[in-house]
Coordinates of N, CA and C in Angstrom, one line a residue:
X1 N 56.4 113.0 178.7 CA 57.6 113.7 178.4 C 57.7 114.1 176.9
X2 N 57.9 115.1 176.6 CA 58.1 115.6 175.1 C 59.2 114.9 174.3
X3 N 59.2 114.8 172.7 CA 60.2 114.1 172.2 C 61.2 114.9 172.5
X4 N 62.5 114.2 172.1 CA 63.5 114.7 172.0 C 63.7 115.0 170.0
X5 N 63.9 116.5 169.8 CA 63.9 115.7 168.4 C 65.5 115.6 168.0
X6 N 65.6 114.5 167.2 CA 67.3 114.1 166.7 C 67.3 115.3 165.5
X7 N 68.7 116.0 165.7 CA 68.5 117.0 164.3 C 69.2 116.2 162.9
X8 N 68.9 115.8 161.9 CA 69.3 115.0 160.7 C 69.9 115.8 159.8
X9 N 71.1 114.9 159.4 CA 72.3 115.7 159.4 C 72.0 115.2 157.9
X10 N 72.5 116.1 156.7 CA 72.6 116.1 155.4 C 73.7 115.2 155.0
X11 N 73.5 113.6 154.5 CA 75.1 112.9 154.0 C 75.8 113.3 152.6
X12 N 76.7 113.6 152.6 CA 77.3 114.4 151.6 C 78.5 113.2 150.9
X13 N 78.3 112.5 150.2 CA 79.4 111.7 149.0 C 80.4 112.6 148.5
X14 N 81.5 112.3 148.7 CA 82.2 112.6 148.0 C 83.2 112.0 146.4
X15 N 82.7 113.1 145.7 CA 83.0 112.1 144.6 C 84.3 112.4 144.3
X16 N 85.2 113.1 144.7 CA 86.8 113.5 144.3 C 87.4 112.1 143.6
X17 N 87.6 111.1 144.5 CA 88.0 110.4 144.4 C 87.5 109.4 142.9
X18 N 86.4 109.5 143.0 CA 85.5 108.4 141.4 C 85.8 109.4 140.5
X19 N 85.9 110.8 140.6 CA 86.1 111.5 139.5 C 87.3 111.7 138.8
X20 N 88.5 111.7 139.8 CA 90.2 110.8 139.1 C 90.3 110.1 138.6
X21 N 89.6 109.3 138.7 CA 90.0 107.6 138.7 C 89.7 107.7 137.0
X22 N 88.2 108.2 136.9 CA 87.4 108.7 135.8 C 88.7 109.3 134.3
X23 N 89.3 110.3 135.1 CA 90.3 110.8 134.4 C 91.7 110.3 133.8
X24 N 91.7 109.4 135.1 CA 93.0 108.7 134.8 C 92.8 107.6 133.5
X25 N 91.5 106.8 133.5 CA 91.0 106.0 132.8 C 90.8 106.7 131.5
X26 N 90.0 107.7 131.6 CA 90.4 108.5 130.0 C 91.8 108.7 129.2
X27 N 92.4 109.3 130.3 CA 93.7 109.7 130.0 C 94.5 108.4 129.2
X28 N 94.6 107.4 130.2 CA 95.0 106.4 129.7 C 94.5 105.8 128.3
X29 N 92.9 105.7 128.1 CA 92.0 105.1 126.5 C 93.4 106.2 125.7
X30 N 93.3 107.4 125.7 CA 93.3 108.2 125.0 C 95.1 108.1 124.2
X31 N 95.6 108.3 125.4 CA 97.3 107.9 125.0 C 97.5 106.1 124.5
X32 N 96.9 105.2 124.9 CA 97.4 104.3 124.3 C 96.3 103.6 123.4
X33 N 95.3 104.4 123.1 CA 94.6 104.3 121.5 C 95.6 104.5 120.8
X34 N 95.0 103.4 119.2 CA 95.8 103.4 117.6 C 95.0 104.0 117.1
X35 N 95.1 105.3 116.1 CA 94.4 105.6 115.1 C 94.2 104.4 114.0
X36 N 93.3 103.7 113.4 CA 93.0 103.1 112.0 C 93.4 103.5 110.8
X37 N 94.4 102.7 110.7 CA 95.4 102.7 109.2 C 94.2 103.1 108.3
X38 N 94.8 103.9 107.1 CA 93.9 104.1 105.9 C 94.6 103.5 105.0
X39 N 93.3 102.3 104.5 CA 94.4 101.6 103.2 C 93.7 102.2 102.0
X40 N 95.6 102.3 101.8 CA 95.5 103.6 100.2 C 95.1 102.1 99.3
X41 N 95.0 101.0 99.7 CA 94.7 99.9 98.9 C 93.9 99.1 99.5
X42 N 92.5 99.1 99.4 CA 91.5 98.1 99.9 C 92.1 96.3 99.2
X43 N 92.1 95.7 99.4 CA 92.4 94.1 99.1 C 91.7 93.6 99.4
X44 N 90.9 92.2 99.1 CA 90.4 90.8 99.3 C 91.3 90.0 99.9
X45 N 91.6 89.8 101.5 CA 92.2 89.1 101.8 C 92.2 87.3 101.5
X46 N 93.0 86.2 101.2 CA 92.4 85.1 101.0 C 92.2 84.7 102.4
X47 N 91.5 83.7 102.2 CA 90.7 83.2 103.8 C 92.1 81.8 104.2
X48 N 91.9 82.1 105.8 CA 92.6 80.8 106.3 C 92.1 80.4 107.7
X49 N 92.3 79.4 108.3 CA 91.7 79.0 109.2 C 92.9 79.5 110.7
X50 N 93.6 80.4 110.4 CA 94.5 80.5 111.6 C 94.9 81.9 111.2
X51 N 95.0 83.1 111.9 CA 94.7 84.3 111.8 C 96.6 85.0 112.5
X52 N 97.5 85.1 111.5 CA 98.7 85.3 112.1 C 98.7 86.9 112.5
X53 N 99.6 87.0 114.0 CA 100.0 88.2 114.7 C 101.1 88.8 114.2
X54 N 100.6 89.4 113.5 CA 101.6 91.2 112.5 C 102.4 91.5 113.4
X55 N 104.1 91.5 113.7 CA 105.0 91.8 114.6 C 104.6 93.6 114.3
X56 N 104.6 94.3 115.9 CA 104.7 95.8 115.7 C 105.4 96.7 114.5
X57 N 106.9 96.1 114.5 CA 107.9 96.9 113.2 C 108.1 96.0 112.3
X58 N 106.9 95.2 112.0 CA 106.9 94.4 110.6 C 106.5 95.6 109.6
X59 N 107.8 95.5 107.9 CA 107.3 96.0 107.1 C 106.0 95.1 106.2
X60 N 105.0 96.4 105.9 CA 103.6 96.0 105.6 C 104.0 96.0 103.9
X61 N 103.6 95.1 103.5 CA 104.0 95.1 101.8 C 102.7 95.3 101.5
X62 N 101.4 95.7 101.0 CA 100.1 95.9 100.4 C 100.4 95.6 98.8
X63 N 99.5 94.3 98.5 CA 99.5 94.2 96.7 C 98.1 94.3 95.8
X64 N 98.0 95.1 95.4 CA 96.4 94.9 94.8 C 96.4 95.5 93.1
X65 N 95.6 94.8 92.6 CA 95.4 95.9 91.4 C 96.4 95.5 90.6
X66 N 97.8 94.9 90.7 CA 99.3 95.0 90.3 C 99.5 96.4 90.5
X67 N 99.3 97.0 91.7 CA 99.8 98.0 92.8 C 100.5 97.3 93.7
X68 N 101.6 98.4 94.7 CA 102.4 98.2 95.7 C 102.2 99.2 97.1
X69 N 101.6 99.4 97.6 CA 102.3 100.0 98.9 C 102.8 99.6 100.0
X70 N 103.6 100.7 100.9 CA 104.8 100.0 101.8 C 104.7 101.1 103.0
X71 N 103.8 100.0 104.5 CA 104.0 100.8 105.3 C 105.5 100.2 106.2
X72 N 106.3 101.3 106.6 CA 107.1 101.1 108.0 C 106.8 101.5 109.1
X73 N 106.0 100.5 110.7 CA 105.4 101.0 110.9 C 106.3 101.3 112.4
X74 N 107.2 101.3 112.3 CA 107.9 102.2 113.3 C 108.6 103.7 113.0
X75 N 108.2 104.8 113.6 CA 108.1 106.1 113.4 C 109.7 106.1 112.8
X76 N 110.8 106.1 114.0 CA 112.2 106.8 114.0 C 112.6 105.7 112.3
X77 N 112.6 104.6 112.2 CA 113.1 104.1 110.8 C 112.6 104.6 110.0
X78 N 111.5 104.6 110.1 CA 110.4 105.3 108.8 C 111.1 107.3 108.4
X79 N 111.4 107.6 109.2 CA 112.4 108.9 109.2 C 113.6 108.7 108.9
X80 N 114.4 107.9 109.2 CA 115.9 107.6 108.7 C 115.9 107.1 106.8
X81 N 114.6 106.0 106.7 CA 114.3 105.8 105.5 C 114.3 106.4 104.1
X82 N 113.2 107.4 104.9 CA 112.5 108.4 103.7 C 114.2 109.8 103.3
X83 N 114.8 109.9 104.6 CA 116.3 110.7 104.2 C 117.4 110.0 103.2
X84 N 117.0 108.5 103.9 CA 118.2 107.6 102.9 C 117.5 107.9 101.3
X85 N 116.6 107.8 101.2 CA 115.9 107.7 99.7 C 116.1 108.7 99.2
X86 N 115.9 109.8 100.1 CA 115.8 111.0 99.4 C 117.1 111.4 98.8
X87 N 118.2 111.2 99.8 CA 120.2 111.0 99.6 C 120.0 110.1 98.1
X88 N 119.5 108.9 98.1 CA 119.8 108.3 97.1 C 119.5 108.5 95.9
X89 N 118.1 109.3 95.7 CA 117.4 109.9 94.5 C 118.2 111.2 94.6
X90 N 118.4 111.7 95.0 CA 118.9 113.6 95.1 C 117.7 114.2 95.0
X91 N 116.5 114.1 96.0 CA 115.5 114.7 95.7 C 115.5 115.3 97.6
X92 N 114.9 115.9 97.7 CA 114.7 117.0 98.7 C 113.8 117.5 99.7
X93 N 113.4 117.0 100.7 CA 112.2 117.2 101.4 C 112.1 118.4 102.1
X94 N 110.9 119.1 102.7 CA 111.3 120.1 103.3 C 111.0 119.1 104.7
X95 N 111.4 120.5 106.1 CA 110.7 119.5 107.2 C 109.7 119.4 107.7
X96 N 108.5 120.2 106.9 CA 107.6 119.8 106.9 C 106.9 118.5 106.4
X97 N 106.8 118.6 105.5 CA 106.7 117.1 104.4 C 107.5 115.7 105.4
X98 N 108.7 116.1 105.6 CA 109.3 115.2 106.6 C 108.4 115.0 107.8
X99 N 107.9 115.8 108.6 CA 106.8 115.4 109.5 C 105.6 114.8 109.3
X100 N 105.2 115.3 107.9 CA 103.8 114.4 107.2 C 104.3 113.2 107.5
X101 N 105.2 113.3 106.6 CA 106.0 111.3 106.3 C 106.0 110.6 107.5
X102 N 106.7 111.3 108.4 CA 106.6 110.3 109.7 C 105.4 109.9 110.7
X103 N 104.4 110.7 110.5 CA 102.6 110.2 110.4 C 102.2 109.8 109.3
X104 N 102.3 109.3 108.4 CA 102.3 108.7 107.1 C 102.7 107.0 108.2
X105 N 101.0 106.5 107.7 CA 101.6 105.1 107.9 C 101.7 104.2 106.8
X106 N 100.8 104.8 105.9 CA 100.8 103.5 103.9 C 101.6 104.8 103.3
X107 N 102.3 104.7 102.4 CA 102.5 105.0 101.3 C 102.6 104.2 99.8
X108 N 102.5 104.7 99.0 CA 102.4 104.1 97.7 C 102.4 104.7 96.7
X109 N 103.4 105.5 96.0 CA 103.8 106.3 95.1 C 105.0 106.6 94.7
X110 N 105.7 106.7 93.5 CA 106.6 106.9 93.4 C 107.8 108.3 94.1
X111 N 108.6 107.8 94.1 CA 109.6 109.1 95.1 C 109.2 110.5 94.4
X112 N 109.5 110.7 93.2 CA 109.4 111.9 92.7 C 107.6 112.5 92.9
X113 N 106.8 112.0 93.3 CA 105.5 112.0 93.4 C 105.3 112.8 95.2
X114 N 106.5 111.9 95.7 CA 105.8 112.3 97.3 C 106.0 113.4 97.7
X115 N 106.4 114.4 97.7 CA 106.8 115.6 98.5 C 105.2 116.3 97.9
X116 N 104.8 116.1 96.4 CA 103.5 117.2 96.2 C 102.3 116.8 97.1
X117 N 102.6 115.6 97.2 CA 101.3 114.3 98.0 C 101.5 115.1 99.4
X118 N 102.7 114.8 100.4 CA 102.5 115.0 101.3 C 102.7 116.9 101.8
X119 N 102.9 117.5 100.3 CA 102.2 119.1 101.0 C 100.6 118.6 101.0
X120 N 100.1 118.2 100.4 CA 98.4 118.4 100.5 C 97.9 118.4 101.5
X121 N 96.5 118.7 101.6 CA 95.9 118.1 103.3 C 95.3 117.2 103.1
X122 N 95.3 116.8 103.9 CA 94.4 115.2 104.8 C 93.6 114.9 103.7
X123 N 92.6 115.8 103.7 CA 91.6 115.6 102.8 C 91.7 114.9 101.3
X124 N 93.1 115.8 101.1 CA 93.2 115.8 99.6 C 94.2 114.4 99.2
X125 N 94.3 114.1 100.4 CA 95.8 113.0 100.5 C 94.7 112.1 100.1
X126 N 93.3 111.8 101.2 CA 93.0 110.7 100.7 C 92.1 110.1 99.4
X127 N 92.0 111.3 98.9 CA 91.4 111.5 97.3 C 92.6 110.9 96.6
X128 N 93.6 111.3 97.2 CA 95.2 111.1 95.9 C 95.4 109.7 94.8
X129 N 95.5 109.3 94.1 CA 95.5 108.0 93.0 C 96.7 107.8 93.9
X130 N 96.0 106.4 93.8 CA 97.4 105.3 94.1 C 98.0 104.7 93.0
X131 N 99.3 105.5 92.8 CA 100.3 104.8 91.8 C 101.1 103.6 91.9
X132 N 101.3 103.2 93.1 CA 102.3 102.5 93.3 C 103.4 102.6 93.9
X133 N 104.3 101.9 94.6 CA 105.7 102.2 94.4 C 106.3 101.3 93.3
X134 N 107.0 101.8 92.2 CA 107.6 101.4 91.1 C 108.7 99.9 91.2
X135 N 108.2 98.7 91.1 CA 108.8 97.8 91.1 C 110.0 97.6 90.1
X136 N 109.9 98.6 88.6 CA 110.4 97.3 87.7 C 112.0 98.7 87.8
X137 N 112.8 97.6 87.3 CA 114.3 98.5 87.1 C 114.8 98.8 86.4
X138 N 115.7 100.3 86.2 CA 116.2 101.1 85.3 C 117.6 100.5 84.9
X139 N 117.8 99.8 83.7 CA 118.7 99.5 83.1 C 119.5 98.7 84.4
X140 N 120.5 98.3 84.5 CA 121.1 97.6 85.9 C 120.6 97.7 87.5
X141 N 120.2 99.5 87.0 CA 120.1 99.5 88.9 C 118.6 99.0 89.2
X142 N 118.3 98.4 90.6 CA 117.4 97.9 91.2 C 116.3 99.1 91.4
X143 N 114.6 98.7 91.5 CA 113.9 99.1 91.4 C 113.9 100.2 92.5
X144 N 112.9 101.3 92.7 CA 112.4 102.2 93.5 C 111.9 101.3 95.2
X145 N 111.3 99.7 94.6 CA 110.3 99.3 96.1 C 111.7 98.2 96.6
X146 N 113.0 98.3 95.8 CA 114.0 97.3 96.6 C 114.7 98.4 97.3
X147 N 114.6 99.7 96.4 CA 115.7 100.4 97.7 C 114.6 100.8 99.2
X148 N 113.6 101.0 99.0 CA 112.6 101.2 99.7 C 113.0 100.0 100.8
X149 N 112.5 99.0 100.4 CA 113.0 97.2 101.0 C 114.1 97.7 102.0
X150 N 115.4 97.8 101.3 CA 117.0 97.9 101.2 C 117.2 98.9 102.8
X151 N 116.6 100.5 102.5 CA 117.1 101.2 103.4 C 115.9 101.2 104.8
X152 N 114.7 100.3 104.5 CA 114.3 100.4 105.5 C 115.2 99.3 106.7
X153 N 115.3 98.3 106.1 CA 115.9 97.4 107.0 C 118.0 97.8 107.3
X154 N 118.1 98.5 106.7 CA 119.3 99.0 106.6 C 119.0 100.1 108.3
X155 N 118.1 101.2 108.0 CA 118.0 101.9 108.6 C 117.7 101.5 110.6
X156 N 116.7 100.2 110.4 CA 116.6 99.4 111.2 C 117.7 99.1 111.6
X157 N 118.8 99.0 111.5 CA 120.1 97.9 111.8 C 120.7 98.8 112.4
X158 N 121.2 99.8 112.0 CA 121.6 101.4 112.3 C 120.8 101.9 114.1
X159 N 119.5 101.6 113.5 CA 119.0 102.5 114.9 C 119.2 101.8 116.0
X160 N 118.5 100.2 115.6 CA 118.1 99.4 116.8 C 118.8 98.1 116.8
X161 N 119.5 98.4 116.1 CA 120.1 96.9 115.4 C 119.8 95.8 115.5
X162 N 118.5 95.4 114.7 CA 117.7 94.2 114.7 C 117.1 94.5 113.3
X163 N 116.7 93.0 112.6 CA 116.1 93.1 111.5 C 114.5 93.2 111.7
X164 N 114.0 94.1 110.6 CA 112.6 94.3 110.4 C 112.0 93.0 109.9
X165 N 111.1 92.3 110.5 CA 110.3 91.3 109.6 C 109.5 92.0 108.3
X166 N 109.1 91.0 107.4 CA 108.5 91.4 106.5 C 107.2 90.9 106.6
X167 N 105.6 91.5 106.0 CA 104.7 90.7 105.9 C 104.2 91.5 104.6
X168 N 103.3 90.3 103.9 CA 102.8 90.9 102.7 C 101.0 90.9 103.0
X169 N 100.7 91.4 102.6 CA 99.2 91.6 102.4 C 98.8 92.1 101.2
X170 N 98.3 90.6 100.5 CA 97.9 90.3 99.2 C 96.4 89.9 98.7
X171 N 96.2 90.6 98.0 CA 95.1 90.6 97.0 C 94.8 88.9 97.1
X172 N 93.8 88.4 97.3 CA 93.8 87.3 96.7 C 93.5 86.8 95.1
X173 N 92.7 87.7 94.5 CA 92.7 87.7 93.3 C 93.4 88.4 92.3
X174 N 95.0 88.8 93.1 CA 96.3 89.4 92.2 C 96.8 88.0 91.6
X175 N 97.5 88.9 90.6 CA 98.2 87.7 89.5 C 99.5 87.4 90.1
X176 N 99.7 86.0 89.6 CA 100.7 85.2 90.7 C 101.9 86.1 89.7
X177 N 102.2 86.6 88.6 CA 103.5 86.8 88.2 C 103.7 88.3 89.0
X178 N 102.7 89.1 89.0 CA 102.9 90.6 89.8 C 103.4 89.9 91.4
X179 N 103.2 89.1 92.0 CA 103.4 89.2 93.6 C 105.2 87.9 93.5
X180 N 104.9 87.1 92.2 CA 106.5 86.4 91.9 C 107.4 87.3 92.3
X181 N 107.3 88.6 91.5 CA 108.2 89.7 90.9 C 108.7 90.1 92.2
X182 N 107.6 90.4 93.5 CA 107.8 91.1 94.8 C 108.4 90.1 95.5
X183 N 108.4 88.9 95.6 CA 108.9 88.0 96.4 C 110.1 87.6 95.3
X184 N 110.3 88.0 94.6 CA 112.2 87.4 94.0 C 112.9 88.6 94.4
X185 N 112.4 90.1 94.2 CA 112.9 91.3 94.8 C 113.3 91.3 96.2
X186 N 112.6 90.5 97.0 CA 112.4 90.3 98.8 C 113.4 89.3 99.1
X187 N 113.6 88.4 98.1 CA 114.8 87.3 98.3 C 116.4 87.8 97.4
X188 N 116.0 88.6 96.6 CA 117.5 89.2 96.0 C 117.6 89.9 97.3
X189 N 117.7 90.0 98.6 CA 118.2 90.8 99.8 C 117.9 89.5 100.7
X190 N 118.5 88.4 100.0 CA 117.9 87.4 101.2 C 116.9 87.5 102.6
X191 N 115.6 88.0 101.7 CA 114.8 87.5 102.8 C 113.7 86.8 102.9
X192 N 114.3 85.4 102.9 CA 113.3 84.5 102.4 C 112.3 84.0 103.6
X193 N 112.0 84.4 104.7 CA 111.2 84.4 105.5 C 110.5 85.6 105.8
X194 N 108.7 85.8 105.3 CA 107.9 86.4 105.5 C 106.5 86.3 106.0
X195 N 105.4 86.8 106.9 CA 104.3 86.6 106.7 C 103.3 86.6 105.6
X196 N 102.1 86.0 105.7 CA 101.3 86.3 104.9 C 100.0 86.5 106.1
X197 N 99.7 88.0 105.3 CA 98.3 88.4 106.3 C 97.1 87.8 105.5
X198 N 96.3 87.1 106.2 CA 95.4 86.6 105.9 C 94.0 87.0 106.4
X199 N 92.5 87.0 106.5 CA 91.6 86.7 106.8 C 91.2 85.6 107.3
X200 N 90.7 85.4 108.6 CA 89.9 84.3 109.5 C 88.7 83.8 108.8
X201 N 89.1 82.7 108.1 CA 87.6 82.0 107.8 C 86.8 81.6 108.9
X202 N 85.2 81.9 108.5 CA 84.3 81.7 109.6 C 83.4 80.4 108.8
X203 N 83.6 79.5 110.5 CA 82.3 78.2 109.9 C 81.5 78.3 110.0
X204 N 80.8 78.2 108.8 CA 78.8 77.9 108.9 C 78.5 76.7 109.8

């Protein structure tokens, strides 16, 4: 008897399904990735053997150099902020600049300084000299980095009504009288509980 022959059928995978999945998984890296802070201030962290967790809308104090910068790292205060300052200096932002600011996560410069900073581009921002924010005070009134201090947690109260923690992140080989100065400033607004960001020491 002759074979029968079986006709063999081509198996076809379908990938619809792995190729979503693929997408969704991107989609998702993509939306809840952090871009990497640029520190307008590199620091030497001091070493500790217990590595503290930075609350999300903790204000970032950076000390280096006897330099100051100050990130707020929640968008909408960091906006209410930068208007209170501006109200309180009589200086003037456009809304552009106001958009930089609100992707602005360090700053560190005096008020009258920021609006030329944040027309520049990217590029040029990150060349820019770090000045500082101006700690010391004009005859009576308090410094440029307490109103900074003052209306961020002010603004806080207002939006969400809860206080901002503080954390500092300090130089370890900054001079104890430059970081005194920032912590008597932090306590003239009673707020005598802060972090300190540290570095994980590793055992040999």
């Amino acid at each position: 008897m002759p074979r029968v022959k079986i006709k063999k059928r081509k198996q076809i995978l379908d990938m619809t399904a792995m190729v979503d999945v693929a997408f969704l998984l991107l989609t998702f890296l993509i939306l809840t990735a952090k871009p990497k802070d640029i520190d307008l201030l590199p620091v030497e962290l001091p070493l500790s053997t217990e590595q503290p967790t930075l609350a999300d809308d903790a204000i970032v104090i950076t000390i280096g150099k006897e330099k100051t910068t100050l990130s707020i790292r929640e968008k909408s205060v960091r906006k209410l902020t930068l208007e209170k300052m501006a109200k309180r200096y009589g200086i003037s932002f456009t809304e552009a600049e106001k958009a930089e600011f609100i992707n602005t996560d360090t700053y560190g410069l005096p008020l009258n300084q920021l609006s030329g900073y944040l027309s520049l581009p990217a590029v040029q921002q990150e060349k820019y000299p770090v000045a500082g924010i101006p700690l010391d005070s004009i005859g009576n009134k308090p410094s440029e980095f307490y109103h900074w201090i003052f209306e961020a947690r002010t603004s806080a109260k207002e939006l969400h009504n809860k206080d901002l923690p503080v954390a500092i992140k300090g130089d370890g080989n900054e001079k104890y009288p430059y970081v005194k100065n920032i912590i008597d400033i932090l306590q003239s607004q009673k707020i005598n509980r802060f972090s300190l960001v540290t570095s994980l020491e590793t055992e040999i």
